[in-house]
XYZ file of N, CA and C in Angstrom:
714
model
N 57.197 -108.253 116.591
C 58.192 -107.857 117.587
C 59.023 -109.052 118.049
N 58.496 -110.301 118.162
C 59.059 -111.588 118.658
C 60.523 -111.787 117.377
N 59.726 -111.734 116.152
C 60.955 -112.253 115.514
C 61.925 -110.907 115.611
N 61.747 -110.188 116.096
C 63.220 -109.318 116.135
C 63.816 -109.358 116.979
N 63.631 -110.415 117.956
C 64.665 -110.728 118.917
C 64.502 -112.481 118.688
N 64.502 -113.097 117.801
C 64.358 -114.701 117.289
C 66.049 -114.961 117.106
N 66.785 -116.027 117.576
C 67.815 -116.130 117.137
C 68.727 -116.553 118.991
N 69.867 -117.019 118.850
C 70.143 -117.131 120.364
C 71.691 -116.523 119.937
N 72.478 -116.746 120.939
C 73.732 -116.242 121.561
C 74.449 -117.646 121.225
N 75.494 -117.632 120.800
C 76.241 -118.755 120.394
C 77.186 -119.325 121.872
N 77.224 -120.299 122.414
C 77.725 -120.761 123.645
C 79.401 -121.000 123.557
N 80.026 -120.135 122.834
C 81.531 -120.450 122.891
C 82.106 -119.727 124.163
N 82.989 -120.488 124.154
C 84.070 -120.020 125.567
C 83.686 -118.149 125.695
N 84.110 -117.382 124.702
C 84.419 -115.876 124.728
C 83.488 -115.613 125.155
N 81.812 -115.818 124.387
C 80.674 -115.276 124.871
C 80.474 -115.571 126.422
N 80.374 -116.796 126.686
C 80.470 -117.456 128.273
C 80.753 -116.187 129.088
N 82.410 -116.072 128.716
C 83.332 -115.161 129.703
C 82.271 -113.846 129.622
N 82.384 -113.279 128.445
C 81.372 -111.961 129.002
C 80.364 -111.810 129.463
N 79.502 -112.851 128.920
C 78.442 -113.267 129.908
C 78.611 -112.818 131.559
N 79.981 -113.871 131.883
C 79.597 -113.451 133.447
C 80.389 -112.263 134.111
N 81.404 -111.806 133.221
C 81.947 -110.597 133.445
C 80.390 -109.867 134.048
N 79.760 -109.516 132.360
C 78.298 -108.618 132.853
C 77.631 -109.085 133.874
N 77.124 -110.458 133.916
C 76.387 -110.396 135.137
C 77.495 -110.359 136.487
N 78.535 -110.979 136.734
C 78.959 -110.222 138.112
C 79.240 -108.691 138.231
N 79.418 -108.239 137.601
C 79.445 -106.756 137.353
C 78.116 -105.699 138.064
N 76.864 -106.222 137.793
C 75.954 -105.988 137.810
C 75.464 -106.262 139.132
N 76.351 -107.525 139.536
C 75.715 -107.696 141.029
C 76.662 -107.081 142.228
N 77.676 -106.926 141.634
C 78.584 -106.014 142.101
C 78.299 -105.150 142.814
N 77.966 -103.840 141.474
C 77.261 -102.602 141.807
C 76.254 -102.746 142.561
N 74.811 -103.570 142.383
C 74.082 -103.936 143.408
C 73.868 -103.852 144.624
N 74.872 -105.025 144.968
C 75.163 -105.227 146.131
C 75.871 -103.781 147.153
N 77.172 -103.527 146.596
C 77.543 -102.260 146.627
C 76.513 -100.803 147.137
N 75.597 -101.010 146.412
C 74.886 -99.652 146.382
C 73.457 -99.992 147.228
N 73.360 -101.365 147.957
C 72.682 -101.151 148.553
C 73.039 -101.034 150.021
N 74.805 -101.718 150.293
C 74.964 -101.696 151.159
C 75.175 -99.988 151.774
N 75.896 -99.417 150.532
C 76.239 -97.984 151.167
C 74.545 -97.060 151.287
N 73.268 -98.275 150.598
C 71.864 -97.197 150.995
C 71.327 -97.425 151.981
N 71.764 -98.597 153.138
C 71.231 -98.753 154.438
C 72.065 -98.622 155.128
N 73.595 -98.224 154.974
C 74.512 -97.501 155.351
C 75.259 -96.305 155.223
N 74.630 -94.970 155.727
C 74.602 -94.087 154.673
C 74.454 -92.612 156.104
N 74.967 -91.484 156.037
C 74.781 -90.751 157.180
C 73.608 -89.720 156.890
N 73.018 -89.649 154.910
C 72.600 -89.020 154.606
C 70.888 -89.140 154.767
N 70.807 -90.364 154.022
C 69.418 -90.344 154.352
C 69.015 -91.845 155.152
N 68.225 -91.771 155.831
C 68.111 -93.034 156.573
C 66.632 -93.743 155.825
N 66.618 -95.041 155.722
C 65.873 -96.142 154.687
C 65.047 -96.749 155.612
N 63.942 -96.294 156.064
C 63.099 -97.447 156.908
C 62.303 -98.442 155.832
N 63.095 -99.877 156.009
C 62.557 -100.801 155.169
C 61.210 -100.793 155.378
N 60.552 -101.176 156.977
C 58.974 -101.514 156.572
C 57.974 -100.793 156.167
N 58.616 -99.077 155.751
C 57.586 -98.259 154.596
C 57.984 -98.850 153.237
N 58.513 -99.763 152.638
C 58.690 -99.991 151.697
C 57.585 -100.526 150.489
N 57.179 -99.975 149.435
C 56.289 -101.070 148.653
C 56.871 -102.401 148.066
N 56.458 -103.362 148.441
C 56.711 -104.847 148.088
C 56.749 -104.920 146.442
N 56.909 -105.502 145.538
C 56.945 -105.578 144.071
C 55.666 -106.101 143.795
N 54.957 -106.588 144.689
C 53.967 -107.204 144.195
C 52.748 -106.178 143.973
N 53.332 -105.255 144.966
C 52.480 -103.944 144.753
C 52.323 -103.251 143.473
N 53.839 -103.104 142.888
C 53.809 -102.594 141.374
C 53.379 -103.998 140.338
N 53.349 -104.825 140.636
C 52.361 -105.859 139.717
C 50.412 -105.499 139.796
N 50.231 -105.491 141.376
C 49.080 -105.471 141.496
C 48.286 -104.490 140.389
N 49.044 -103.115 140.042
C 48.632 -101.696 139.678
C 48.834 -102.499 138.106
N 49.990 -103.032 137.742
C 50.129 -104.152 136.426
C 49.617 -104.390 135.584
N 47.909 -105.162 136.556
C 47.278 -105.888 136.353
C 45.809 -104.996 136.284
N 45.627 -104.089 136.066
C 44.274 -102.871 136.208
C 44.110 -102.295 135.319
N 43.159 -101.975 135.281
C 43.000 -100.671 134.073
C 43.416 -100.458 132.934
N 44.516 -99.688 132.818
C 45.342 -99.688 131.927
C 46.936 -100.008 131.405
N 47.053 -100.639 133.323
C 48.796 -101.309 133.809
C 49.191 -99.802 134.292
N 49.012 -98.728 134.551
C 49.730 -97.802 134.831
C 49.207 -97.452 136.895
N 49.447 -96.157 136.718
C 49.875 -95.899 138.262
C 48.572 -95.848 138.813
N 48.053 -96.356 140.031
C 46.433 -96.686 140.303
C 47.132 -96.132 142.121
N 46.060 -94.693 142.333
C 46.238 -94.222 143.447
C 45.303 -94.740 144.805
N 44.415 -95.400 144.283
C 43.892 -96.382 146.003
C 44.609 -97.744 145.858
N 45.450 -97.899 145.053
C 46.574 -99.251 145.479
C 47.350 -98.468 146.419
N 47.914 -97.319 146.408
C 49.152 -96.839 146.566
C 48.257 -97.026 148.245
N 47.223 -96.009 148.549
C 46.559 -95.208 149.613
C 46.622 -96.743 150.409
N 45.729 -98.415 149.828
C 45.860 -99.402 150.133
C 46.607 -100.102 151.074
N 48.100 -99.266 150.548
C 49.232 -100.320 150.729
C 49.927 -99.323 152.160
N 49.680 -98.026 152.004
C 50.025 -97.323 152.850
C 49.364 -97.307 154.022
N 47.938 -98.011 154.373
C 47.696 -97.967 155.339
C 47.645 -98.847 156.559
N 48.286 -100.276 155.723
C 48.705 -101.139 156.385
C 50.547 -101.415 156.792
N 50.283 -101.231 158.445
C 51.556 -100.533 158.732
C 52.411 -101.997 158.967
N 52.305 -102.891 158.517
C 52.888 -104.368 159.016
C 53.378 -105.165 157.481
N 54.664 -104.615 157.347
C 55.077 -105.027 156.180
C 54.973 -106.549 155.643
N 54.909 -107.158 156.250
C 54.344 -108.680 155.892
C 53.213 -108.959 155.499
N 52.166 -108.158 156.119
C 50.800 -108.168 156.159
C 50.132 -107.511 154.699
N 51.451 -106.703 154.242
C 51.351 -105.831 153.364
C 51.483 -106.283 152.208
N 52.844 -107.591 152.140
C 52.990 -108.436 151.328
C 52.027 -109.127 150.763
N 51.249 -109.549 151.734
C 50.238 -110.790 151.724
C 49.128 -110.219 151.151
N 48.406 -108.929 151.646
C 47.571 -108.834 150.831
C 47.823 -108.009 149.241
N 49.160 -107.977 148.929
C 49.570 -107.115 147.762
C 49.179 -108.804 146.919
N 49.737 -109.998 147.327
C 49.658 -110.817 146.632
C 47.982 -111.503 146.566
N 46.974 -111.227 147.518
C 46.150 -111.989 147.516
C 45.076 -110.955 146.087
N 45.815 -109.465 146.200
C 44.601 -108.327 145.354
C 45.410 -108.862 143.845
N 46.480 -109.066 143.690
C 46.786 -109.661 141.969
C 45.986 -111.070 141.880
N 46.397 -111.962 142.807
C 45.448 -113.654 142.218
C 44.006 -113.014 142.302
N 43.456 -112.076 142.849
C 41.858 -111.488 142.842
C 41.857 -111.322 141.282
N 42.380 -110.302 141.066
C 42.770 -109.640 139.614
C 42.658 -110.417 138.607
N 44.008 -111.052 138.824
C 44.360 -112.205 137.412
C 42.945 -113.393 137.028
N 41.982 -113.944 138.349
C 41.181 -114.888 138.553
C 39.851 -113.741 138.003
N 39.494 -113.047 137.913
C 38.771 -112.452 137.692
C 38.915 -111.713 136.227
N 40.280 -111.616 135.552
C 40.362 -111.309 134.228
C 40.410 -112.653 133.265
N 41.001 -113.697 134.004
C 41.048 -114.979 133.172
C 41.904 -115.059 132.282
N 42.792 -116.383 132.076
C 43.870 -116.525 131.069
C 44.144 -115.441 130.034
N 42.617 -115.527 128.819
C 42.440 -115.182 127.922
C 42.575 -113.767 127.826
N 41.487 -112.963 128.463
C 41.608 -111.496 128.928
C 42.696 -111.345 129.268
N 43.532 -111.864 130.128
C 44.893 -111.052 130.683
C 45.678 -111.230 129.412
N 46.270 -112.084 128.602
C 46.770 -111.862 127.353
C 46.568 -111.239 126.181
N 45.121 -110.770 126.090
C 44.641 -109.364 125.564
C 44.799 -108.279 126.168
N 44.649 -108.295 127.574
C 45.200 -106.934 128.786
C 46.893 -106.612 128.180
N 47.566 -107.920 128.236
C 49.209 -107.277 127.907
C 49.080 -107.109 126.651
N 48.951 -107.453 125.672
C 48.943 -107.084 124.258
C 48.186 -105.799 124.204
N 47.590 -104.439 124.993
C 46.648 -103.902 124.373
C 48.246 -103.057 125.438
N 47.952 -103.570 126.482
C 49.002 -102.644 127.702
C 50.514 -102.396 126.613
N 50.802 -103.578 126.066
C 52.105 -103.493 125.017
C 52.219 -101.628 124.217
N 50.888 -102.119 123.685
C 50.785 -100.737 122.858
C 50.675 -99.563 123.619
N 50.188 -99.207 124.605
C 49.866 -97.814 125.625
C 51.041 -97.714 126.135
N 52.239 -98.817 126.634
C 53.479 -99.095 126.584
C 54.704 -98.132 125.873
N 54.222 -98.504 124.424
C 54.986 -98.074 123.538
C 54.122 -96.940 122.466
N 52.973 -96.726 122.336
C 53.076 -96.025 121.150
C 53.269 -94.330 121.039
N 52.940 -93.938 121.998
C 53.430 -92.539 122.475
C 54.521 -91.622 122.140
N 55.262 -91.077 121.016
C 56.482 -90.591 120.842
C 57.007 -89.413 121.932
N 56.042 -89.223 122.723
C 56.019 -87.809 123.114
C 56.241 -88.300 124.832
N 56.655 -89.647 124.923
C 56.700 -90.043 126.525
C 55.609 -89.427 127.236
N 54.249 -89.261 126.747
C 53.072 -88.805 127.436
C 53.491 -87.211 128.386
N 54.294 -86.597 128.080
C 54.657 -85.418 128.294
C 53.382 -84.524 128.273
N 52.699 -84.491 127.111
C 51.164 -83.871 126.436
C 50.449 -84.040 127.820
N 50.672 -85.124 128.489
C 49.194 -85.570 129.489
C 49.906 -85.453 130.853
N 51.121 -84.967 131.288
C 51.620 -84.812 132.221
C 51.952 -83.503 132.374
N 51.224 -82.304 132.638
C 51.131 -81.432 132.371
C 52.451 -80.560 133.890
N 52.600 -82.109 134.970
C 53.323 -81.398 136.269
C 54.260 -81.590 136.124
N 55.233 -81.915 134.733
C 56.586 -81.546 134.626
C 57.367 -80.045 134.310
N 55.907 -79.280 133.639
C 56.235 -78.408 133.583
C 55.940 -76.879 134.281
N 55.646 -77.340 135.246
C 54.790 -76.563 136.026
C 55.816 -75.184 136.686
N 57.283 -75.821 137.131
C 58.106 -74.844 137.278
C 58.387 -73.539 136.047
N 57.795 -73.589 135.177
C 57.189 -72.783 134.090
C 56.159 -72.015 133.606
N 55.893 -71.668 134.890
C 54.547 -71.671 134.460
C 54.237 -69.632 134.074
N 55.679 -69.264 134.766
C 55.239 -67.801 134.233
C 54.990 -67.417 133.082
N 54.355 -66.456 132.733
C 53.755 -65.917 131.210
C 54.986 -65.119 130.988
N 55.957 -65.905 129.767
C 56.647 -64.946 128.888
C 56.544 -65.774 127.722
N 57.274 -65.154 126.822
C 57.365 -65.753 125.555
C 58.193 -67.426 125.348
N 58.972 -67.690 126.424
C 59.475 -68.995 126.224
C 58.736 -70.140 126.590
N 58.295 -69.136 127.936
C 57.331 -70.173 128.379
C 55.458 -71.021 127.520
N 55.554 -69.910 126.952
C 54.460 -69.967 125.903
C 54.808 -70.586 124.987
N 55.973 -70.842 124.234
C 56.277 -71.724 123.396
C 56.600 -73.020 123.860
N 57.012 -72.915 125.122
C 57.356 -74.869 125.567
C 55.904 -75.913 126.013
N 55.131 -74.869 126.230
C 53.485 -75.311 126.123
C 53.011 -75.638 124.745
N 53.132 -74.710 124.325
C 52.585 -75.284 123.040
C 53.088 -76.113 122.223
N 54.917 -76.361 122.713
C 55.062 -77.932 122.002
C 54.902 -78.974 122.800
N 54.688 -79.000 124.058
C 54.383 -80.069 124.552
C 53.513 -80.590 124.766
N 52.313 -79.690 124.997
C 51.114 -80.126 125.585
C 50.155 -79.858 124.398
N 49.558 -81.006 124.242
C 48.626 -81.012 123.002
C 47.074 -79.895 123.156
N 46.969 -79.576 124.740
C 45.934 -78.784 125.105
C 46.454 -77.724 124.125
N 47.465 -77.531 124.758
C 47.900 -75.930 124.167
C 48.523 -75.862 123.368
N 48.418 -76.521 122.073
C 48.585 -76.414 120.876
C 47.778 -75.664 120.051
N 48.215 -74.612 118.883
C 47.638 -73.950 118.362
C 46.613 -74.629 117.706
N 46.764 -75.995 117.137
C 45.889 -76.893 116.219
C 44.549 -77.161 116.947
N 44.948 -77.459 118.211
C 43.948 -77.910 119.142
C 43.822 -79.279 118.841
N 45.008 -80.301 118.230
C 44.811 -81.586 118.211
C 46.445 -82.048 118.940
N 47.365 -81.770 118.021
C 48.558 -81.551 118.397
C 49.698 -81.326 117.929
N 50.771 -80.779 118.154
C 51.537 -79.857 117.426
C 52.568 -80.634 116.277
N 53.300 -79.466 116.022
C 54.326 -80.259 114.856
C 55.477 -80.941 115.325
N 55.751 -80.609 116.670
C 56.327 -81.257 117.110
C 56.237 -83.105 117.150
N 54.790 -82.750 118.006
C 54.310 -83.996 118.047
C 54.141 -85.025 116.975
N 54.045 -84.508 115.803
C 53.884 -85.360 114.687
C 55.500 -85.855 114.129
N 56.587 -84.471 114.400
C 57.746 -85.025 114.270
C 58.046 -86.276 115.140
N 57.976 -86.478 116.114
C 58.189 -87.110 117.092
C 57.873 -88.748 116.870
N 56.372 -88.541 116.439
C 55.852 -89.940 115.655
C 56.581 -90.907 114.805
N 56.877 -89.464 114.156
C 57.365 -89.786 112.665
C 58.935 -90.641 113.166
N 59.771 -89.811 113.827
C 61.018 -90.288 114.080
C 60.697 -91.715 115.189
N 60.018 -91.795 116.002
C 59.558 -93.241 116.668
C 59.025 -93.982 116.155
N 58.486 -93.931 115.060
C 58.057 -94.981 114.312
C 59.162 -95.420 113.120
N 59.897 -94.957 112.890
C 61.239 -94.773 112.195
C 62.238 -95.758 112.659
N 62.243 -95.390 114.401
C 63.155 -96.092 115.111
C 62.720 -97.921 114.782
N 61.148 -97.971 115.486
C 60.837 -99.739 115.087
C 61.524 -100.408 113.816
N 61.118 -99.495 112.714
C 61.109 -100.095 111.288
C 62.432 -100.331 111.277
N 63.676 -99.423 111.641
C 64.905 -99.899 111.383
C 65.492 -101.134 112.018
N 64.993 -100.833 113.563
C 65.098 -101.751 114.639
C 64.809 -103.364 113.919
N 63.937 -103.502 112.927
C 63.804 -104.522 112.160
C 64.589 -105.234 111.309
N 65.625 -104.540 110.958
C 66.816 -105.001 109.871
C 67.530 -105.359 111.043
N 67.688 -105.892 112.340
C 68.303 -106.453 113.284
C 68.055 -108.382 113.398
N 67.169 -108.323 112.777
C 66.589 -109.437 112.868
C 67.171 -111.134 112.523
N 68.135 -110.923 111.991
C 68.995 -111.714 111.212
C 70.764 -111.625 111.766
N 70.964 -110.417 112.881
C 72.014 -110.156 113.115
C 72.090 -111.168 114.389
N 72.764 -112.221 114.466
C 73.240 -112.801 115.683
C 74.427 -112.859 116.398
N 75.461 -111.558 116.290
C 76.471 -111.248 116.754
C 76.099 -111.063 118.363
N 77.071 -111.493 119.312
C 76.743 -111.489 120.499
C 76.189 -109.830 121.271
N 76.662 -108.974 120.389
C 76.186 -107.442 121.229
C 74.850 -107.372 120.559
N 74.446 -107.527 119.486
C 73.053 -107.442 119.028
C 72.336 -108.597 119.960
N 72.560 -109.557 120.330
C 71.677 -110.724 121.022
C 71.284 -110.067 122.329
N 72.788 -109.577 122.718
C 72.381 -108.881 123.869
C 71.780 -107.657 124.334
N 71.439 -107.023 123.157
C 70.870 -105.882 123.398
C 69.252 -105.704 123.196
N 69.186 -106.852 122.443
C 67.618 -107.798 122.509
C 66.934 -108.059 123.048
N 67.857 -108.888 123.645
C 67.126 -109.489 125.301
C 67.675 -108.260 126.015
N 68.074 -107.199 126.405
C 67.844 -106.674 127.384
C 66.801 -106.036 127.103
N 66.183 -105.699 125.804
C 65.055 -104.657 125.315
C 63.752 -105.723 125.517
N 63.827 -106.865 125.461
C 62.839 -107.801 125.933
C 62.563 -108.179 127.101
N 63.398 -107.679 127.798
C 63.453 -108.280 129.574
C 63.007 -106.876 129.902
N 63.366 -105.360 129.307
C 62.437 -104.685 130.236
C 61.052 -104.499 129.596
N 60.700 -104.814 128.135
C 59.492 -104.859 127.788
C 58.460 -105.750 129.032
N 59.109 -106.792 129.059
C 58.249 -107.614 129.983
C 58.395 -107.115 131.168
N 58.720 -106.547 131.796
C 58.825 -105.962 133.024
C 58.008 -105.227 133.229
N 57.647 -103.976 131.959
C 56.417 -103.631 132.249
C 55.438 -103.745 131.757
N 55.261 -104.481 131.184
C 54.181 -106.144 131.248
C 53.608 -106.301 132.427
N 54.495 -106.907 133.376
C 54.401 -107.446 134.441
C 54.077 -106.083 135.549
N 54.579 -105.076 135.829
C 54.456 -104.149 136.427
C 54.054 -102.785 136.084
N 53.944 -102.292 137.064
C 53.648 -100.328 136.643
C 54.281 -100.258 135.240
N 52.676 -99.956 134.440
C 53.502 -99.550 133.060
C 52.078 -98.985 132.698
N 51.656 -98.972 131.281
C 50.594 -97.672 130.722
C 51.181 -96.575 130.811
N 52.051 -96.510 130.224
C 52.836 -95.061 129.649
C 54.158 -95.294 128.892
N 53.946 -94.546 128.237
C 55.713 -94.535 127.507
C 56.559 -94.201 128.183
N 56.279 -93.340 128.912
C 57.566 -92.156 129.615
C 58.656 -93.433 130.475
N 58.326 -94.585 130.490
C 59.224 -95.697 131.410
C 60.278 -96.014 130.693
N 59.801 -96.075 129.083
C 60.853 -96.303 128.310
C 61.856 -95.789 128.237
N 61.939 -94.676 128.764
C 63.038 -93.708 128.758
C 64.359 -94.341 129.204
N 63.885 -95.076 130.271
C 64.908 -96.498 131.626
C 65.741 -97.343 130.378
N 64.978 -98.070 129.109
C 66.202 -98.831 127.896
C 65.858 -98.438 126.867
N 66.088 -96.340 126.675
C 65.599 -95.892 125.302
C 66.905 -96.167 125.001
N 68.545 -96.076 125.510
C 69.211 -95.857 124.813
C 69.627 -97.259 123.800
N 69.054 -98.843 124.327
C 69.029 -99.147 123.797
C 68.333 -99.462 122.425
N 67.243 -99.239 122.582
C 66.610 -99.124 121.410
C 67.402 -98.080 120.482
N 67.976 -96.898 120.925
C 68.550 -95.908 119.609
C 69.791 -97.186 119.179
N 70.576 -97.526 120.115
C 71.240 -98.599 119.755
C 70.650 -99.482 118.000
N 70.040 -100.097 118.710
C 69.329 -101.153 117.696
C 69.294 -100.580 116.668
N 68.304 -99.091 116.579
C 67.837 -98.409 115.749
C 68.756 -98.050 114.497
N 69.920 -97.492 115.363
C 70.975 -96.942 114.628
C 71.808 -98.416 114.136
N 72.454 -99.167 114.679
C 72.306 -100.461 113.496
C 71.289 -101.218 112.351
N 70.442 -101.010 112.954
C 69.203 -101.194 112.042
C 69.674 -100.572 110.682
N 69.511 -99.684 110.842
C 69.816 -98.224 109.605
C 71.154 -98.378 109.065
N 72.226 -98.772 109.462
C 73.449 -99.385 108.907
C 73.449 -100.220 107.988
N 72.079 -101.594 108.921
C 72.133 -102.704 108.218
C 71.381 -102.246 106.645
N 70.260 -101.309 106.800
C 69.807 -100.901 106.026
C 70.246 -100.277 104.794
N 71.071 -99.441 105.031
C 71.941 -98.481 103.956
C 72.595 -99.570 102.723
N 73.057 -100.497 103.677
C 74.368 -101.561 102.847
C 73.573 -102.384 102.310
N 72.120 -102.815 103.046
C 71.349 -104.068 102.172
C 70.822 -103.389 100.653
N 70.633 -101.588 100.632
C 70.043 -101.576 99.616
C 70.689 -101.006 98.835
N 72.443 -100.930 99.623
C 73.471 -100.144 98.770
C 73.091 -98.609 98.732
N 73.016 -97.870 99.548
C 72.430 -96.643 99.397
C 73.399 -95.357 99.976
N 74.331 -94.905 99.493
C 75.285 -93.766 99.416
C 75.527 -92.812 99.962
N 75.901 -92.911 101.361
C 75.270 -91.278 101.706
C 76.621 -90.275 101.652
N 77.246 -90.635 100.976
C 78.537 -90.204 100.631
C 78.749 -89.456 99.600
């Protein structure tokens, strides 16, 4: 995965400029959208219910990196947002000191995969998306049985699901003929697919369904990938 984002951004004047086009752009909106969310007639924002980030690290760092409900209960019952801070940060150095260098870099490498390997955005195991469905007719009986591996006729999981594989595992392999491309929109679409990989690394993650937040880049990649592919092996679809 490293070498498919190996390679840097070339430092000429043009790249520079877009460079900070995007990032002021970004802080723009930001800024913008937070001022009109603590200024706002609609809904009112009491900061000190807020969870601190360190909170979504703490959960990070557990189990399986995904959503851990006596962190949440934890954090909610201490009503002194500072206080809240402090011990969000003292339960990760608990964590991290107690998994050790070594372990925690086997924790993200194992979290990487529960991360990503899922085609089905764990839909199968989230059974309360579909719950507004739940009456017995014939449509509804069929959107169960492609989603949810319970209720699959196989009783392992459906054809869907295996399509699904098939086309996400499809996506990586192409995503690979990127590897050699150092044009500034491929660099950048790299590192943005690496900056949120690590993100949930670092935070609430153990599930696919997050990916959803930079799937479109990955189809990106994907679908160049497959470009690069066609032309490297000369292949016609014409």
């Amino acid at each position: 995965m490293l070498e498919l984002f190996w390679g840097g951004i070339k430092l000429n004047r043009s790249n520079v400029v877009r460079s900070l086009i995007i990032i002021i752009t970004i802080f723009l909106e930001l800024s913008l959208f937070n001022v009109y969310k603590f200024n706002n007639s609609i809904v009112e924002i009491d900061k000190n219910k807020a969870l601190p980030m360190m909170h979504f690290a703490d959960m990070g760092i557990q189990g399986k990196g995904g959503y851990y409900l006596p962190d949440v209960l934890h954090d909610y019952a201490i009503k002194d947002p500072d206080q809240r801070k402090k011990e969000d940060i003292m339960i990760w150095k608990e964590r991290f000191e107690k998994m050790g260098i070594l372990n925690y870099e086997s924790f993200l490498i194992r979290k990487q995969v529960i991360n990503t390997v899922d085609a089905s955005f764990n839909w199968d195991k989230n059974d309360i998306f579909l719950k507004p469905y739940r009456k017995k007719n014939n449509f509804t009986k069929v959107a169960w049985q492609l989603f949810l591996k319970d209720n699959a006729k196989s009783g392992f999981c459906s054809p869907l699901m295996l399509f699904e594989e098939i086309v996400w595992a499809s996506l990586f392999f192409f995503m690979l003929f990127n590897i050699t491309d150092n044009s500034y929109f491929s660099q950048l679409l790299k590192y943005t697919v690496v900056g949120f990989f690590i993100f949930l690394l670092l935070f609430e993650g153990g599930t696919s369904r997050y990916i959803i937040q930079f799937l479109p880049y990955l189809l990106i990649l994907g679908a160049k990938g497959l470009v690069k592919f066609f032309t490297q092996y000369k292949i016609d679809l014409g």
